[in-house]
Amino acid sequence: QVQLVESGGGLVQAGGSLRLSCAASGRTFNIYAMGWFRQAPGKEREFVARITWRGGSTLYADSVKGRFTISRDNAKNTAYLQMNSLKPEDTAVYYCAFNPTYGTTRADYWGQGTQVTVSS
């Protein structure tokens, strides 16, 4: 069993920044990939970013490429999502994912989600 606790969401104006954190416990963190997904009202959950277990490889959705940065600190069992130049269309509930399956919206475990709202 893995527990994921997200934090860092909130309300921000367009063009602003937020940093999401995801603290993991319950299993060896540093040998699994981590990911971030989001779900806007009335839409399906979508992939945002993914990072390999060593952090050497990252992958981003086209919609966030160049604006968002995923990272991890294995010593702290924590993954991060730095979000810059936020747009109203980034408004969604953001979910941390443990060992996400590449190319899908499936993962072994999910966090509870944190709301990000970007005002225009």
PDB file of C-alpha atoms in Angstrom:
ATOM      1  CA  GLN A   1       0.000   0.000   0.000  1.00  0.00           C
ATOM      2  CA  VAL A   2       1.183   3.485  -0.880  1.00  0.00           C
ATOM      3  CA  GLN A   3      -0.108   6.761   0.483  1.00  0.00           C
ATOM      4  CA  LEU A   4       0.247   9.931  -1.556  1.00  0.00           C
ATOM      5  CA  VAL A   5      -0.471  13.344  -0.088  1.00  0.00           C
ATOM      6  CA  GLU A   6      -0.561  16.330  -2.419  1.00  0.00           C
ATOM      7  CA  SER A   7      -0.258  19.970  -1.436  1.00  0.00           C
ATOM      8  CA  GLY A   8       0.352  23.343  -3.026  1.00  0.00           C
ATOM      9  CA  GLY A   9      -2.816  23.924  -5.005  1.00  0.00           C
ATOM     10  CA  GLY A  10      -4.759  27.145  -4.847  1.00  0.00           C
ATOM     11  CA  LEU A  11      -6.071  30.161  -6.703  1.00  0.00           C
ATOM     12  CA  VAL A  12      -3.694  32.139  -8.891  1.00  0.00           C
ATOM     13  CA  GLN A  13      -4.029  34.735 -11.624  1.00  0.00           C
ATOM     14  CA  ALA A  14      -3.165  33.943 -15.200  1.00  0.00           C
ATOM     15  CA  GLY A  15       0.574  34.199 -15.716  1.00  0.00           C
ATOM     16  CA  GLY A  16       1.295  33.204 -12.141  1.00  0.00           C
ATOM     17  CA  SER A  17       3.032  30.168 -10.694  1.00  0.00           C
ATOM     18  CA  LEU A  18       2.315  27.352  -8.284  1.00  0.00           C
ATOM     19  CA  ARG A  19       4.366  24.441  -7.032  1.00  0.00           C
ATOM     20  CA  LEU A  20       2.625  21.185  -6.223  1.00  0.00           C
ATOM     21  CA  SER A  21       4.162  18.604  -3.925  1.00  0.00           C
ATOM     22  CA  CYS A  22       3.398  14.911  -3.525  1.00  0.00           C
ATOM     23  CA  ALA A  23       4.709  13.121  -0.455  1.00  0.00           C
ATOM     24  CA  ALA A  24       4.769   9.324  -0.702  1.00  0.00           C
ATOM     25  CA  SER A  25       4.926   6.694   2.004  1.00  0.00           C
ATOM     26  CA  GLY A  26       4.476   2.982   2.310  1.00  0.00           C
ATOM     27  CA  ARG A  27       6.774   1.608  -0.372  1.00  0.00           C
ATOM     28  CA  THR A  28      10.242   2.182  -1.691  1.00  0.00           C
ATOM     29  CA  PHE A  29       9.750   5.426  -3.507  1.00  0.00           C
ATOM     30  CA  ASN A  30      12.950   5.729  -5.401  1.00  0.00           C
ATOM     31  CA  ILE A  31      12.533   2.776  -7.748  1.00  0.00           C
ATOM     32  CA  TYR A  32       9.230   3.813  -9.281  1.00  0.00           C
ATOM     33  CA  ALA A  33       8.218   6.420 -11.800  1.00  0.00           C
ATOM     34  CA  MET A  34       5.951   9.224 -10.656  1.00  0.00           C
ATOM     35  CA  GLY A  35       3.480  11.302 -12.578  1.00  0.00           C
ATOM     36  CA  TRP A  36       0.987  14.140 -12.474  1.00  0.00           C
ATOM     37  CA  PHE A  37      -2.429  14.077 -14.079  1.00  0.00           C
ATOM     38  CA  ARG A  38      -5.318  16.517 -14.029  1.00  0.00           C
ATOM     39  CA  GLN A  39      -9.053  16.492 -14.451  1.00  0.00           C
ATOM     40  CA  ALA A  40     -11.128  19.540 -15.322  1.00  0.00           C
ATOM     41  CA  PRO A  41     -14.890  19.668 -14.694  1.00  0.00           C
ATOM     42  CA  GLY A  42     -16.759  17.627 -17.272  1.00  0.00           C
ATOM     43  CA  LYS A  43     -13.576  16.250 -18.789  1.00  0.00           C
ATOM     44  CA  GLU A  44     -11.641  13.032 -18.492  1.00  0.00           C
ATOM     45  CA  ARG A  45      -8.458  12.746 -16.506  1.00  0.00           C
ATOM     46  CA  GLU A  46      -5.444  13.618 -18.646  1.00  0.00           C
ATOM     47  CA  PHE A  47      -1.721  13.136 -18.473  1.00  0.00           C
ATOM     48  CA  VAL A  48       0.397  16.133 -17.465  1.00  0.00           C
ATOM     49  CA  ALA A  49       3.930  14.938 -16.728  1.00  0.00           C
ATOM     50  CA  ARG A  50       5.989  11.873 -15.853  1.00  0.00           C
ATOM     51  CA  ILE A  51       9.434  11.329 -14.356  1.00  0.00           C
ATOM     52  CA  THR A  52      11.464   8.137 -14.188  1.00  0.00           C
ATOM     53  CA  TRP A  53      12.656   6.746 -10.875  1.00  0.00           C
ATOM     54  CA  ARG A  54      16.110   8.293 -11.137  1.00  0.00           C
ATOM     55  CA  GLY A  55      14.741  11.524 -12.500  1.00  0.00           C
ATOM     56  CA  GLY A  56      16.841  11.260 -15.622  1.00  0.00           C
ATOM     57  CA  SER A  57      13.939  11.237 -18.023  1.00  0.00           C
ATOM     58  CA  THR A  58      10.838  13.376 -18.081  1.00  0.00           C
ATOM     59  CA  LEU A  59       7.818  13.543 -20.335  1.00  0.00           C
ATOM     60  CA  TYR A  60       5.230  16.284 -20.693  1.00  0.00           C
ATOM     61  CA  ALA A  61       1.891  16.805 -22.342  1.00  0.00           C
ATOM     62  CA  ASP A  62       2.163  19.215 -25.255  1.00  0.00           C
ATOM     63  CA  SER A  63      -0.200  21.615 -23.495  1.00  0.00           C
ATOM     64  CA  VAL A  64       2.225  22.182 -20.610  1.00  0.00           C
ATOM     65  CA  LYS A  65       5.598  21.710 -22.280  1.00  0.00           C
ATOM     66  CA  GLY A  66       7.887  24.632 -21.571  1.00  0.00           C
ATOM     67  CA  ARG A  67       5.726  25.878 -18.694  1.00  0.00           C
ATOM     68  CA  PHE A  68       5.651  22.983 -16.221  1.00  0.00           C
ATOM     69  CA  THR A  69       8.577  21.106 -14.704  1.00  0.00           C
ATOM     70  CA  ILE A  70       8.347  17.777 -12.903  1.00  0.00           C
ATOM     71  CA  SER A  71      11.046  16.809 -10.444  1.00  0.00           C
ATOM     72  CA  ARG A  72      11.624  14.501  -7.495  1.00  0.00           C
ATOM     73  CA  ASP A  73      13.670  14.259  -4.339  1.00  0.00           C
ATOM     74  CA  ASN A  74      14.097  10.588  -3.532  1.00  0.00           C
ATOM     75  CA  ALA A  75      15.668  11.385  -0.171  1.00  0.00           C
ATOM     76  CA  LYS A  76      12.397  13.066   0.825  1.00  0.00           C
ATOM     77  CA  ASN A  77      10.076  10.632  -0.991  1.00  0.00           C
ATOM     78  CA  THR A  78       8.528  13.642  -2.690  1.00  0.00           C
ATOM     79  CA  ALA A  79       7.659  14.575  -6.248  1.00  0.00           C
ATOM     80  CA  TYR A  80       7.013  18.116  -7.429  1.00  0.00           C
ATOM     81  CA  LEU A  81       5.291  19.935 -10.249  1.00  0.00           C
ATOM     82  CA  GLN A  82       6.433  23.501 -10.820  1.00  0.00           C
ATOM     83  CA  MET A  83       3.813  25.311 -12.865  1.00  0.00           C
ATOM     84  CA  ASN A  84       4.702  28.637 -14.464  1.00  0.00           C
ATOM     85  CA  SER A  85       2.865  30.923 -16.866  1.00  0.00           C
ATOM     86  CA  LEU A  86      -0.420  29.424 -15.771  1.00  0.00           C
ATOM     87  CA  LYS A  87      -3.456  29.787 -18.001  1.00  0.00           C
ATOM     88  CA  PRO A  88      -7.167  29.571 -17.184  1.00  0.00           C
ATOM     89  CA  GLU A  89      -7.296  26.306 -19.118  1.00  0.00           C
ATOM     90  CA  ASP A  90      -4.905  24.807 -16.568  1.00  0.00           C
ATOM     91  CA  THR A  91      -7.725  24.939 -14.016  1.00  0.00           C
ATOM     92  CA  ALA A  92      -8.333  21.383 -12.778  1.00  0.00           C
ATOM     93  CA  VAL A  93      -7.882  18.982  -9.923  1.00  0.00           C
ATOM     94  CA  TYR A  94      -4.293  17.756 -10.088  1.00  0.00           C
ATOM     95  CA  TYR A  95      -3.487  14.204  -9.048  1.00  0.00           C
ATOM     96  CA  CYS A  96      -0.185  12.666  -8.140  1.00  0.00           C
ATOM     97  CA  ALA A  97       0.340   9.148  -9.505  1.00  0.00           C
ATOM     98  CA  PHE A  98       2.635   6.388  -8.264  1.00  0.00           C
ATOM     99  CA  ASN A  99       4.100   4.145 -10.972  1.00  0.00           C
ATOM    100  CA  PRO A 100       1.907   5.444 -13.801  1.00  0.00           C
ATOM    101  CA  THR A 101       1.626   3.164 -16.802  1.00  0.00           C
ATOM    102  CA  TYR A 102       3.353   4.818 -19.725  1.00  0.00           C
ATOM    103  CA  GLY A 103       0.956   6.188 -22.334  1.00  0.00           C
ATOM    104  CA  THR A 104      -2.159   5.669 -20.242  1.00  0.00           C
ATOM    105  CA  THR A 105      -4.061   7.290 -17.391  1.00  0.00           C
ATOM    106  CA  ARG A 106      -3.566   4.256 -15.181  1.00  0.00           C
ATOM    107  CA  ALA A 107      -1.354   4.123 -12.125  1.00  0.00           C
ATOM    108  CA  ASP A 108      -0.776   1.861  -9.173  1.00  0.00           C
ATOM    109  CA  TYR A 109      -1.840   4.517  -6.659  1.00  0.00           C
ATOM    110  CA  TRP A 110      -3.323   8.000  -6.699  1.00  0.00           C
ATOM    111  CA  GLY A 111      -3.301  10.950  -4.376  1.00  0.00           C
ATOM    112  CA  GLN A 112      -6.491  12.630  -3.232  1.00  0.00           C
ATOM    113  CA  GLY A 113      -6.062  15.532  -5.631  1.00  0.00           C
ATOM    114  CA  THR A 114      -5.422  19.225  -5.156  1.00  0.00           C
ATOM    115  CA  GLN A 115      -7.436  21.988  -6.787  1.00  0.00           C
ATOM    116  CA  VAL A 116      -5.685  24.484  -9.038  1.00  0.00           C
ATOM    117  CA  THR A 117      -7.752  27.435 -10.194  1.00  0.00           C
ATOM    118  CA  VAL A 118      -6.358  30.015 -12.607  1.00  0.00           C
ATOM    119  CA  SER A 119      -8.340  33.224 -12.982  1.00  0.00           C
ATOM    120  CA  SER A 120      -8.220  35.364 -16.106  1.00  0.00           C
TER     121      SER A 120
END
